[in-house]
GROMACS .gro file of C-alpha atoms in nm:
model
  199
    1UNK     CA    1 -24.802  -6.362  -2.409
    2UNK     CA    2 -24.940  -6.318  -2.082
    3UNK     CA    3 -24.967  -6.544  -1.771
    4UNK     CA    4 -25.175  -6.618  -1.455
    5UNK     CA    5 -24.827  -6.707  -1.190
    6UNK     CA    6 -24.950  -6.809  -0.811
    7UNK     CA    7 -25.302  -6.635  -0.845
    8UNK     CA    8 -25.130  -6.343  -1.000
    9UNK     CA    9 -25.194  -6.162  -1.337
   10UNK     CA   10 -25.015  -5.896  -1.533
   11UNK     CA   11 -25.213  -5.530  -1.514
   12UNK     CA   12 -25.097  -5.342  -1.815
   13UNK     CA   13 -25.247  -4.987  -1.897
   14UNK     CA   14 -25.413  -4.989  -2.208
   15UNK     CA   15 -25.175  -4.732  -2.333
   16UNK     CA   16 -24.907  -4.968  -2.315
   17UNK     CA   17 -24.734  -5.165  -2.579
   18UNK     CA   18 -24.673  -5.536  -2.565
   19UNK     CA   19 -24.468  -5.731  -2.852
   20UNK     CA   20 -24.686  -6.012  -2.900
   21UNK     CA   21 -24.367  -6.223  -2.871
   22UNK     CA   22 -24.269  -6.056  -2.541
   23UNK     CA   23 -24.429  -6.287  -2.188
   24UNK     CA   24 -24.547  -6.130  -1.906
   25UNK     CA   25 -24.612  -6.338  -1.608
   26UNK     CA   26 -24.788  -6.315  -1.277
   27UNK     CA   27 -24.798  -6.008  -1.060
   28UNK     CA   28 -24.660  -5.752  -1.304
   29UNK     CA   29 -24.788  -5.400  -1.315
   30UNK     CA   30 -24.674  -5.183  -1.641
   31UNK     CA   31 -24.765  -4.819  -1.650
   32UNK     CA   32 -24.900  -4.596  -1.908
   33UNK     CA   33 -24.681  -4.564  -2.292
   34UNK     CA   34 -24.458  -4.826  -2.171
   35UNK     CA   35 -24.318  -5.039  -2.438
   36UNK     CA   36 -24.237  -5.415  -2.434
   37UNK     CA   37 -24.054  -5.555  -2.720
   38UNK     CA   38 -24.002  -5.861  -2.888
   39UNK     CA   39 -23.895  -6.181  -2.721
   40UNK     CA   40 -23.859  -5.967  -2.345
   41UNK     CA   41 -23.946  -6.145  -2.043
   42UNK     CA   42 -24.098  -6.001  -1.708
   43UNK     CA   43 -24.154  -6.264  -1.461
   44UNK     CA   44 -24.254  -6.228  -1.110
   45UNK     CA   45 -24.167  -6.507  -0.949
   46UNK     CA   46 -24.340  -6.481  -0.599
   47UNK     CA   47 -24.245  -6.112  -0.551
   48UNK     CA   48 -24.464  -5.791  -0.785
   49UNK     CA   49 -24.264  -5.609  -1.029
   50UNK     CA   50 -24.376  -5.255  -1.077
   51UNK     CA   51 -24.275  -5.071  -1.423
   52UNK     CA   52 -24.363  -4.741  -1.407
   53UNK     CA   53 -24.476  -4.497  -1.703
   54UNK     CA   54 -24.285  -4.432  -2.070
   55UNK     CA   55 -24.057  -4.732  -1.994
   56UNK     CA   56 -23.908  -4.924  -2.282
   57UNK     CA   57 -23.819  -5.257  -2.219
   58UNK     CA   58 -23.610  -5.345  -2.554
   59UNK     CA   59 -23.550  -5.703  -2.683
   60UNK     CA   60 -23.470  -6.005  -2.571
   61UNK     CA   61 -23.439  -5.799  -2.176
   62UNK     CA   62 -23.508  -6.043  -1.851
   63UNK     CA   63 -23.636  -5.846  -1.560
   64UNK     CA   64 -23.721  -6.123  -1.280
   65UNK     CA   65 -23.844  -6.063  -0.929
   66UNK     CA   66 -23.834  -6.313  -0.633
   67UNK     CA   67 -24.016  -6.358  -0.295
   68UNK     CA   68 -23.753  -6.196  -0.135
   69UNK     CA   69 -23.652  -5.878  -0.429
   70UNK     CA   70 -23.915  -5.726  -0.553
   71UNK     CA   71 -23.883  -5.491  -0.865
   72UNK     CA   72 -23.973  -5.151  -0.918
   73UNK     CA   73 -23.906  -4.929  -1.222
   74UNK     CA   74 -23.965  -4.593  -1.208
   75UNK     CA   75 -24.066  -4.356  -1.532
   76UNK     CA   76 -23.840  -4.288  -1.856
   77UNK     CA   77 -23.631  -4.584  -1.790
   78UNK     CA   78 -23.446  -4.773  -2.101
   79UNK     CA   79 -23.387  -5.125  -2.024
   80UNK     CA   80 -23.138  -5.189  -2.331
   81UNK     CA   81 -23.169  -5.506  -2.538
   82UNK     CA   82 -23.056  -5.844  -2.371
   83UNK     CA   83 -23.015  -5.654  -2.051
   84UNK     CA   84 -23.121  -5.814  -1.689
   85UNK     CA   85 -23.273  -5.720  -1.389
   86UNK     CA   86 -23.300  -5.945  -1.103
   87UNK     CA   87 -23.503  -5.830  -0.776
   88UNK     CA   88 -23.349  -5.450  -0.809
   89UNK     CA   89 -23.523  -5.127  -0.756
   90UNK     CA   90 -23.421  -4.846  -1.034
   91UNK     CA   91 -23.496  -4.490  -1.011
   92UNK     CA   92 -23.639  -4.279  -1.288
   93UNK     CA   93 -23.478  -4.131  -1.611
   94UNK     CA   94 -23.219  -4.399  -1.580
   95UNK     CA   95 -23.032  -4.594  -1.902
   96UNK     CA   96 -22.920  -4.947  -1.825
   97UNK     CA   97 -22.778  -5.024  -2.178
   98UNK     CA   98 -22.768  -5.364  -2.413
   99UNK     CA   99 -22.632  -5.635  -2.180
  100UNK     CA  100 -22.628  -5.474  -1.869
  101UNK     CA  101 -22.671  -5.704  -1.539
  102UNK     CA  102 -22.845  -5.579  -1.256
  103UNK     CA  103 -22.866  -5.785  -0.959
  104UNK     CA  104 -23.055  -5.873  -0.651
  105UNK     CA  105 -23.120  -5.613  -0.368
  106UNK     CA  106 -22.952  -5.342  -0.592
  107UNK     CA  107 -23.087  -5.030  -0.566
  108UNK     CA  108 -22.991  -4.746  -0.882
  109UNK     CA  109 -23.044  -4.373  -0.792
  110UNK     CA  110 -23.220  -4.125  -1.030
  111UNK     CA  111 -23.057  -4.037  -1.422
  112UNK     CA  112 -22.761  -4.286  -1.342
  113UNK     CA  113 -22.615  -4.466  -1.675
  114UNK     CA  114 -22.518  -4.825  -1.636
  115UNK     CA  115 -22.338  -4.839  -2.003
  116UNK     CA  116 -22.295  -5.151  -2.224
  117UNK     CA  117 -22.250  -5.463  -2.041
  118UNK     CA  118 -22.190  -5.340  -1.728
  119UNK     CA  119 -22.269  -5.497  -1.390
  120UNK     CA  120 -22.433  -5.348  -1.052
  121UNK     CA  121 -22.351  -5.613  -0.826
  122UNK     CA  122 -22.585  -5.781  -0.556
  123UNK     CA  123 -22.713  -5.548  -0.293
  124UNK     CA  124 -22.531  -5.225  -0.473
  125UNK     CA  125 -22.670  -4.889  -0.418
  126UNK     CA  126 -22.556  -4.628  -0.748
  127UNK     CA  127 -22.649  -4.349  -0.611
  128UNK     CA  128 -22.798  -4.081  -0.862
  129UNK     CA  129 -22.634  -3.982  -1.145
  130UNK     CA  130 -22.359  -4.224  -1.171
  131UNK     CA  131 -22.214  -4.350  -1.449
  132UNK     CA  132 -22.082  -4.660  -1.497
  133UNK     CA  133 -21.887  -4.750  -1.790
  134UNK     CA  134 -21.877  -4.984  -2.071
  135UNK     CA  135 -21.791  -5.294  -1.934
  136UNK     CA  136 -21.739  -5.217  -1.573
  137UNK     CA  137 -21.887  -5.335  -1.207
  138UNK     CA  138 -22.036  -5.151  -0.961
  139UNK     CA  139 -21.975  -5.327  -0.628
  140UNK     CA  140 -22.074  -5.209  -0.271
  141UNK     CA  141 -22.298  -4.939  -0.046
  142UNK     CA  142 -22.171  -4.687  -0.152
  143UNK     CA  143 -22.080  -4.874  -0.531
  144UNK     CA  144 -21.742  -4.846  -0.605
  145UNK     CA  145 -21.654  -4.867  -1.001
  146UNK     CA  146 -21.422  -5.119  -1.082
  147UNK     CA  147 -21.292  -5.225  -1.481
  148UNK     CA  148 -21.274  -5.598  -1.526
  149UNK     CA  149 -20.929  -5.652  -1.526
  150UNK     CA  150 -20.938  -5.569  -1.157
  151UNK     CA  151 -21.051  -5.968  -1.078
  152UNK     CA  152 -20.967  -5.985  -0.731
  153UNK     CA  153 -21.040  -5.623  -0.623
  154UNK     CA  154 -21.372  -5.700  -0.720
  155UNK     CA  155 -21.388  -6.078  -0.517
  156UNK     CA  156 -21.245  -5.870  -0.259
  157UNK     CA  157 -21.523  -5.661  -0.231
  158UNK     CA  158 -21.834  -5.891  -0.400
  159UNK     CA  159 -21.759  -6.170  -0.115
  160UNK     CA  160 -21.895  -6.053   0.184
  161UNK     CA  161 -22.199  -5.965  -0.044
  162UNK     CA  162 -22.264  -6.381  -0.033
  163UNK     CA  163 -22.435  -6.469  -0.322
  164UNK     CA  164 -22.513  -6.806  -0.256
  165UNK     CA  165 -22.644  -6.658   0.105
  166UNK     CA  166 -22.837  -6.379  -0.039
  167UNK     CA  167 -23.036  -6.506  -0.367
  168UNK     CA  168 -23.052  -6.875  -0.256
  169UNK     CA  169 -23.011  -6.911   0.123
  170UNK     CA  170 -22.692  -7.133   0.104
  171UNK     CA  171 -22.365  -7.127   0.252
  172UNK     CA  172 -22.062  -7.074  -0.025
  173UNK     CA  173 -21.919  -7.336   0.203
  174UNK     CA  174 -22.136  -7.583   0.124
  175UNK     CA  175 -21.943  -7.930  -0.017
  176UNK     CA  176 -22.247  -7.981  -0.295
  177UNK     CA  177 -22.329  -7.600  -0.268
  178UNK     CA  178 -22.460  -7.635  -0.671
  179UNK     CA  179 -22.701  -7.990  -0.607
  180UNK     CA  180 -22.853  -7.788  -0.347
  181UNK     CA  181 -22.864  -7.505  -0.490
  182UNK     CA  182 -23.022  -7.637  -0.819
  183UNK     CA  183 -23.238  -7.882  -0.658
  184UNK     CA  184 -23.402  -7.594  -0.423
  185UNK     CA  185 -23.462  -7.352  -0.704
  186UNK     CA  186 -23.579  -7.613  -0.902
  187UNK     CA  187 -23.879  -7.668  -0.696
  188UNK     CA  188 -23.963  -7.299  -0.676
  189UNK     CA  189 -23.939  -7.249  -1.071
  190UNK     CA  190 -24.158  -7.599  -1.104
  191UNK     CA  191 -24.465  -7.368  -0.999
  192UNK     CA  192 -24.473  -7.254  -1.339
  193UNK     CA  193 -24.635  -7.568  -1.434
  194UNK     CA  194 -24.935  -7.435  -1.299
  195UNK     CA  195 -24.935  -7.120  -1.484
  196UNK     CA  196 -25.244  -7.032  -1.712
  197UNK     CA  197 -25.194  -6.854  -2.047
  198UNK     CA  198 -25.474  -6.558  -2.112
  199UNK     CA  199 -25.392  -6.465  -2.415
   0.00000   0.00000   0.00000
């Protein structure tokens, strides 16, 4: 399913491959023998999302851009199933594998591995050829790997990141950080209800 977001329609070569359960919304761009499979999402949600050429984009994977991330995909790039990408820019020849997060203002280098539900943390640069394994976070410019038993090492190291700064514009300190914080995204996903379907 494709839709018209803010002005904005998908451009898909005509080589690609689009599950017709899969939506693609507003200014998306997917390149030549790229595959989209069933029940995938790619939403641009005020900022473009590129996806270069031979990308698969597996099932049931979210890749999201906002006014302030973009997204750009290079070429050969598995997105695994159920795996996210939110505002990140990943090189090419690179596996993110099934449940994999990847978050906002990340950037992952060339033939890097992000393995089964691991997570490259909010403004995280991986450079190429990394590996991170099953399970583990990548936190940091340069990343450093942590496994997920190391909680506070990785609060340690995530909080001057600010989330709730970053993504949203809001202070962690905030006393009703989440009324704010769901009230003003709220009103920026409500501009959906203006979307038109074209297919």
């Amino acid at each position: 399913m494709r839709f018209e977001h803010l002005g904005a329609q998908p451009r898909i070569h005509p080589t690609a491959v689009i599950a017709p359960s899969a939506v693609i919304s507003g200014d998306v761009t997917i390149g030549a023998n790229s595959q989209v499979l069933h029940g995938a999402v790619i939403t641009a949600e005020g900022g473009p999302i590129t996806i270069g050429e031979n990308v698969i984009v597996m099932e049931n994977a979210l890749i999201r851009a906002s006014a302030t991330d973009a997204v750009h995909i290079g070429h050969h790039v598995l997105v695994g199933p159920m795996a996210s990408i939110s505002g990140a820019s990943i090189a090419d020849e690179v596996f993110l594998a099934t449940g994999t997060r990847v978050f906002n203002g990340a950037r992952i280098g060339e033939r890097a591995e992000v393995r089964i539900n691991a997570v490259v943390h909010l403004r995280t640069v991986l450079p190429a050829g990394t590996v991170v394994p099953i399970g583990w976070i990548a936190v940091g410019n340069p990343a450093q790997l942590y496994s997920p038993d190391r909680h506070d090492e990785i609060w340690e190291a995530q909080k001057d990141l600010d989330f709730p700064g970053y993504v949203f514009g809001l202070d962690r300190e905030t006393p009703d950080l989440m009324v704010q914080l769901t009230e003003r995204y709220g009103r920026s996903l409500a501009r959906h209800a203006d979307d038109v379907r074209l297919d």
